[in-house]
Amino acid sequence: MALVTLKEILRGSVQGRYAVGSFNAANHGMVEAILAASEELGTPVILSIAEVHFRYLDLDKFVSYALHRIEEVSTPVALHLDHGLSMETIKRGLDLGFSSVMIDASQQPYEENVRITRSVVELAKPYGVSVEAELGFVGGGEGNLVEGSVANPSDFTDPELVADFVEKTGVDALAVAIGTVHGPYKGQPALDLELLREIRGRTTIPLVLHGGSGLSDQDFRNVVANGINKVNFYTHFSLAAAAKVAELIKGGKPLGYPDLTTAAEQEIKSIVAHQIGVFGTPRVI
């Protein structure tokens, strides 16, 4: 099926009260696992590549490969540039063929976030590409895999700014901060569902949850039921795949490199498929 935009893949998600998973890929095996889970379940999926992971990739070749593979699968897939931190990165992503981009100016003062985001929306229009932005700040980082992080309530999304931000920028989806962090969560996450409901009441565009690691299946169901339509997911399956490889190596059996990568890919596919079910993504084929 053809590549689709984020706006297209999330159409109906607000009224339908479901979410579509946005799964980050930092190598070819991750792409294959994510697309295999999508096809097996007959559900749409968002294949994401984050700027923080560019260091692992030859981006031009990797995006070309990803676009080719997307054309071969039977389910709708959006190719999303996750957490683009500069106009240069966004422009590069647009030229390479991403169907969706996220500009992350969330650490900037409000008016600067508005200005930068609006500029990206204007830049993306001739390409027909969707734009996601972040209001509030989701802390942590995928690179922080040991200590973990905790959410700071002072960084949470201000619901009073939501309608103004959406109107002034024209974004297609809005990432919000309600108590999650990127990378592992230190301790037990405490989600502000009341805040999420208030944010949901201030806009009709899809809302995005970043930093889902540490959340239970019920936590995910709760945020989806209260207004989240796109869920970013990476750290959990990345750590699980590494743990699977370590387990096999400790087993003492002679193993080749393909044995390890195949096992890691299967672990990722299983987790992605499970999360798709938790998010309530409807079948389309």
Short mmCIF file of C-alpha atoms in Angstrom, two decimals, residues 35-247:
data_model
loop_
_atom_site.label_atom_id
_atom_site.label_comp_id
_atom_site.label_asym_id
_atom_site.label_seq_id
_atom_site.Cartn_x
_atom_site.Cartn_y
_atom_site.Cartn_z
CA LEU A 35 6.28 -3.71 9.25
CA ALA A 36 5.81 -7.47 9.81
CA ALA A 37 3.68 -6.83 12.90
CA SER A 38 1.58 -4.29 11.00
CA GLU A 39 0.96 -6.67 8.11
CA GLU A 40 0.26 -9.64 10.35
CA LEU A 41 -2.44 -7.70 12.22
CA GLY A 42 -3.73 -5.77 9.21
CA THR A 43 -3.37 -2.47 11.02
CA PRO A 44 -1.78 0.86 10.05
CA VAL A 45 1.50 1.82 11.67
CA ILE A 46 3.81 4.81 11.92
CA LEU A 47 7.45 3.97 11.20
CA SER A 48 9.58 6.62 12.88
CA ILE A 49 13.22 7.61 12.60
CA ALA A 50 14.45 9.95 15.33
CA GLU A 51 17.18 12.52 14.85
CA VAL A 52 18.90 11.16 17.97
CA HIS A 53 19.36 7.86 16.10
CA PHE A 54 20.88 9.34 12.94
CA ARG A 55 24.30 8.40 14.34
CA TYR A 56 23.49 4.75 13.72
CA LEU A 57 22.54 5.24 10.08
CA ASP A 58 23.47 6.30 6.61
CA LEU A 59 20.24 8.31 6.57
CA ASP A 60 19.88 8.77 2.81
CA LYS A 61 20.25 5.06 2.11
CA PHE A 62 18.17 4.03 5.12
CA VAL A 63 15.22 6.24 4.19
CA SER A 64 15.38 4.99 0.59
CA TYR A 65 15.25 1.41 1.88
CA ALA A 66 12.40 2.21 4.28
CA LEU A 67 10.33 3.87 1.55
CA HIS A 68 10.87 0.87 -0.72
CA ARG A 69 9.76 -1.55 1.99
CA ILE A 70 6.70 0.55 2.81
CA GLU A 71 5.57 0.30 -0.81
CA GLU A 72 5.77 -3.50 -0.57
CA VAL A 73 3.53 -3.97 2.48
CA SER A 74 -0.27 -4.22 2.38
CA THR A 75 -1.05 -1.85 5.27
CA PRO A 76 -0.96 1.97 5.41
CA VAL A 77 2.36 3.25 6.78
CA ALA A 78 3.49 6.79 7.58
CA LEU A 79 7.23 7.48 7.60
CA HIS A 80 7.77 9.95 10.41
CA LEU A 81 10.80 12.06 11.27
CA ASP A 82 10.77 12.08 15.06
CA HIS A 83 12.08 14.95 17.20
CA GLY A 84 13.64 17.03 14.48
CA LEU A 85 15.60 19.69 16.34
CA SER A 86 16.40 22.17 13.58
CA MET A 87 15.07 23.56 10.33
CA GLU A 88 18.02 21.94 8.57
CA THR A 89 16.98 18.50 9.81
CA ILE A 90 13.36 19.10 8.84
CA LYS A 91 14.31 20.28 5.34
CA ARG A 92 16.53 17.25 4.89
CA GLY A 93 13.69 14.96 5.97
CA LEU A 94 11.25 16.59 3.58
CA ASP A 95 13.68 16.23 0.68
CA LEU A 96 14.33 12.57 1.53
CA GLY A 97 10.64 11.68 1.39
CA PHE A 98 9.32 11.50 4.95
CA SER A 99 5.52 11.80 4.92
CA SER A 100 5.45 13.34 8.40
CA VAL A 101 7.87 15.43 10.44
CA MET A 102 8.03 16.49 14.06
CA ILE A 103 9.64 19.77 14.96
CA ASP A 104 10.63 19.81 18.62
CA ALA A 105 10.98 23.39 19.82
CA SER A 106 9.40 22.52 23.18
CA GLN A 107 12.34 23.82 25.22
CA GLN A 108 12.06 27.23 23.62
CA PRO A 109 9.93 30.05 25.08
CA TYR A 110 6.29 29.76 24.00
CA GLU A 111 6.32 32.44 21.31
CA GLU A 112 9.53 31.02 19.83
CA ASN A 113 7.99 27.53 19.78
CA VAL A 114 5.03 29.02 17.91
CA ARG A 115 7.26 30.85 15.43
CA ILE A 116 9.48 27.85 14.67
CA THR A 117 6.56 25.45 14.40
CA ARG A 118 4.62 27.76 12.08
CA SER A 119 7.72 28.05 9.88
CA VAL A 120 7.95 24.25 9.63
CA VAL A 121 4.25 23.98 8.74
CA GLU A 122 4.76 26.49 5.93
CA LEU A 123 7.90 24.68 4.76
CA ALA A 124 6.10 21.31 4.71
CA LYS A 125 3.02 22.48 2.80
CA PRO A 126 4.46 22.24 -0.74
CA TYR A 127 5.58 18.69 0.07
CA GLY A 128 2.12 17.65 1.29
CA VAL A 129 3.71 16.49 4.54
CA SER A 130 2.08 16.44 8.00
CA VAL A 131 3.64 18.26 10.96
CA GLU A 132 3.69 17.35 14.65
CA ALA A 133 4.92 19.68 17.39
CA GLU A 134 5.26 19.54 21.17
CA LEU A 135 3.71 21.87 23.74
CA GLY A 136 5.05 21.43 27.24
CA PHE A 137 8.20 19.38 27.65
CA VAL A 138 8.64 15.60 27.89
CA GLY A 139 12.01 15.12 29.59
CA GLY A 140 14.47 12.24 29.69
CA GLY A 141 16.17 10.75 26.63
CA GLU A 142 16.54 7.43 24.78
CA GLY A 143 20.27 7.55 25.51
CA ASN A 144 19.69 7.51 29.27
CA LEU A 145 19.22 3.76 29.65
CA VAL A 146 20.66 3.32 33.14
CA GLU A 147 19.58 6.01 35.58
CA GLY A 148 16.18 6.77 34.10
CA SER A 149 14.26 10.02 34.57
CA VAL A 150 11.19 11.38 36.34
CA ALA A 151 8.60 13.81 35.03
CA ASN A 152 8.56 17.38 36.31
CA PRO A 153 5.01 18.77 36.69
CA SER A 154 6.31 22.26 35.91
CA ASP A 155 7.03 20.99 32.38
CA PHE A 156 3.50 19.70 31.79
CA THR A 157 1.40 21.13 28.96
CA ASP A 158 -0.55 24.26 29.88
CA PRO A 159 -4.10 23.63 28.63
CA GLU A 160 -4.71 27.38 28.41
CA LEU A 161 -2.16 27.55 25.56
CA VAL A 162 -3.39 24.60 23.50
CA ALA A 163 -6.03 26.25 21.32
CA ASP A 164 -3.84 29.29 20.71
CA PHE A 165 -0.86 27.12 19.74
CA VAL A 166 -2.86 24.98 17.33
CA GLU A 167 -4.51 28.00 15.70
CA LYS A 168 -1.30 29.98 15.29
CA THR A 169 0.82 27.09 13.99
CA GLY A 170 -1.58 24.97 11.95
CA VAL A 171 -0.02 21.69 13.17
CA ASP A 172 -1.65 18.36 12.34
CA ALA A 173 -0.83 16.65 15.67
CA LEU A 174 0.23 17.84 19.11
CA ALA A 175 2.54 16.04 21.53
CA VAL A 176 1.64 16.78 25.15
CA ALA A 177 3.41 16.38 28.50
CA ILE A 178 1.23 14.70 31.14
CA GLY A 179 3.72 12.71 33.22
CA THR A 180 5.87 10.53 30.95
CA VAL A 181 9.58 10.77 30.07
CA HIS A 182 11.72 9.62 27.17
CA GLY A 183 13.76 6.55 27.98
CA PRO A 184 13.29 4.48 31.17
CA TYR A 185 11.14 5.96 33.93
CA LYS A 186 12.77 6.12 37.36
CA GLY A 187 10.13 4.84 39.76
CA GLN A 188 6.44 4.64 38.94
CA PRO A 189 4.94 7.04 36.39
CA ALA A 190 2.07 9.19 37.62
CA LEU A 191 -0.09 10.28 34.71
CA ASP A 192 -2.27 13.37 34.98
CA LEU A 193 -5.38 12.08 33.23
CA GLU A 194 -7.44 15.06 34.35
CA LEU A 195 -4.99 17.34 32.56
CA LEU A 196 -5.17 15.14 29.48
CA ARG A 197 -8.96 15.36 29.45
CA GLU A 198 -8.75 19.14 29.72
CA ILE A 199 -6.28 19.30 26.83
CA ARG A 200 -8.49 17.00 24.75
CA GLY A 201 -11.36 19.42 25.28
CA ARG A 202 -9.30 22.35 23.91
CA THR A 203 -8.54 20.97 20.43
CA THR A 204 -9.89 18.60 17.80
CA ILE A 205 -6.52 17.54 16.33
CA PRO A 206 -4.85 14.23 17.32
CA LEU A 207 -2.83 14.23 20.54
CA VAL A 208 0.49 12.41 20.91
CA LEU A 209 2.08 10.65 23.88
CA HIS A 210 5.87 10.51 23.98
CA GLY A 211 7.87 8.53 26.52
CA GLY A 212 5.70 5.45 27.05
CA SER A 213 8.35 3.25 28.68
CA GLY A 214 7.43 2.21 32.21
CA LEU A 215 3.70 2.43 31.53
CA SER A 216 1.49 -0.61 32.01
CA ASP A 217 -0.99 -1.85 29.43
CA GLN A 218 -3.75 -0.30 31.54
CA ASP A 219 -1.89 3.03 31.61
CA PHE A 220 -1.82 3.03 27.82
CA ARG A 221 -5.50 2.11 27.63
CA ASN A 222 -6.28 4.94 30.04
CA VAL A 223 -4.46 7.61 28.04
CA VAL A 224 -6.03 6.41 24.79
CA ALA A 225 -9.49 6.44 26.37
CA ASN A 226 -8.87 10.01 27.54
CA GLY A 227 -7.68 11.47 24.26
CA ILE A 228 -4.29 10.19 23.02
CA ASN A 229 -4.25 9.20 19.31
CA LYS A 230 -0.56 8.52 18.59
CA VAL A 231 1.81 6.71 20.95
CA ASN A 232 5.57 6.85 20.46
CA PHE A 233 7.28 3.63 21.53
CA TYR A 234 10.93 2.59 21.39
CA THR A 235 12.93 2.12 24.60
CA HIS A 236 11.01 -0.92 25.87
CA PHE A 237 11.50 -3.05 22.78
CA SER A 238 15.08 -1.86 22.30
CA LEU A 239 16.01 -3.01 25.80
CA ALA A 240 13.99 -6.22 25.43
CA ALA A 241 15.78 -7.13 22.19
CA ALA A 242 19.17 -6.54 23.82
CA ALA A 243 18.11 -8.70 26.79
CA LYS A 244 17.07 -11.50 24.43
CA VAL A 245 20.49 -11.43 22.77
CA ALA A 246 22.23 -11.48 26.16
CA GLU A 247 20.08 -14.42 27.25
#
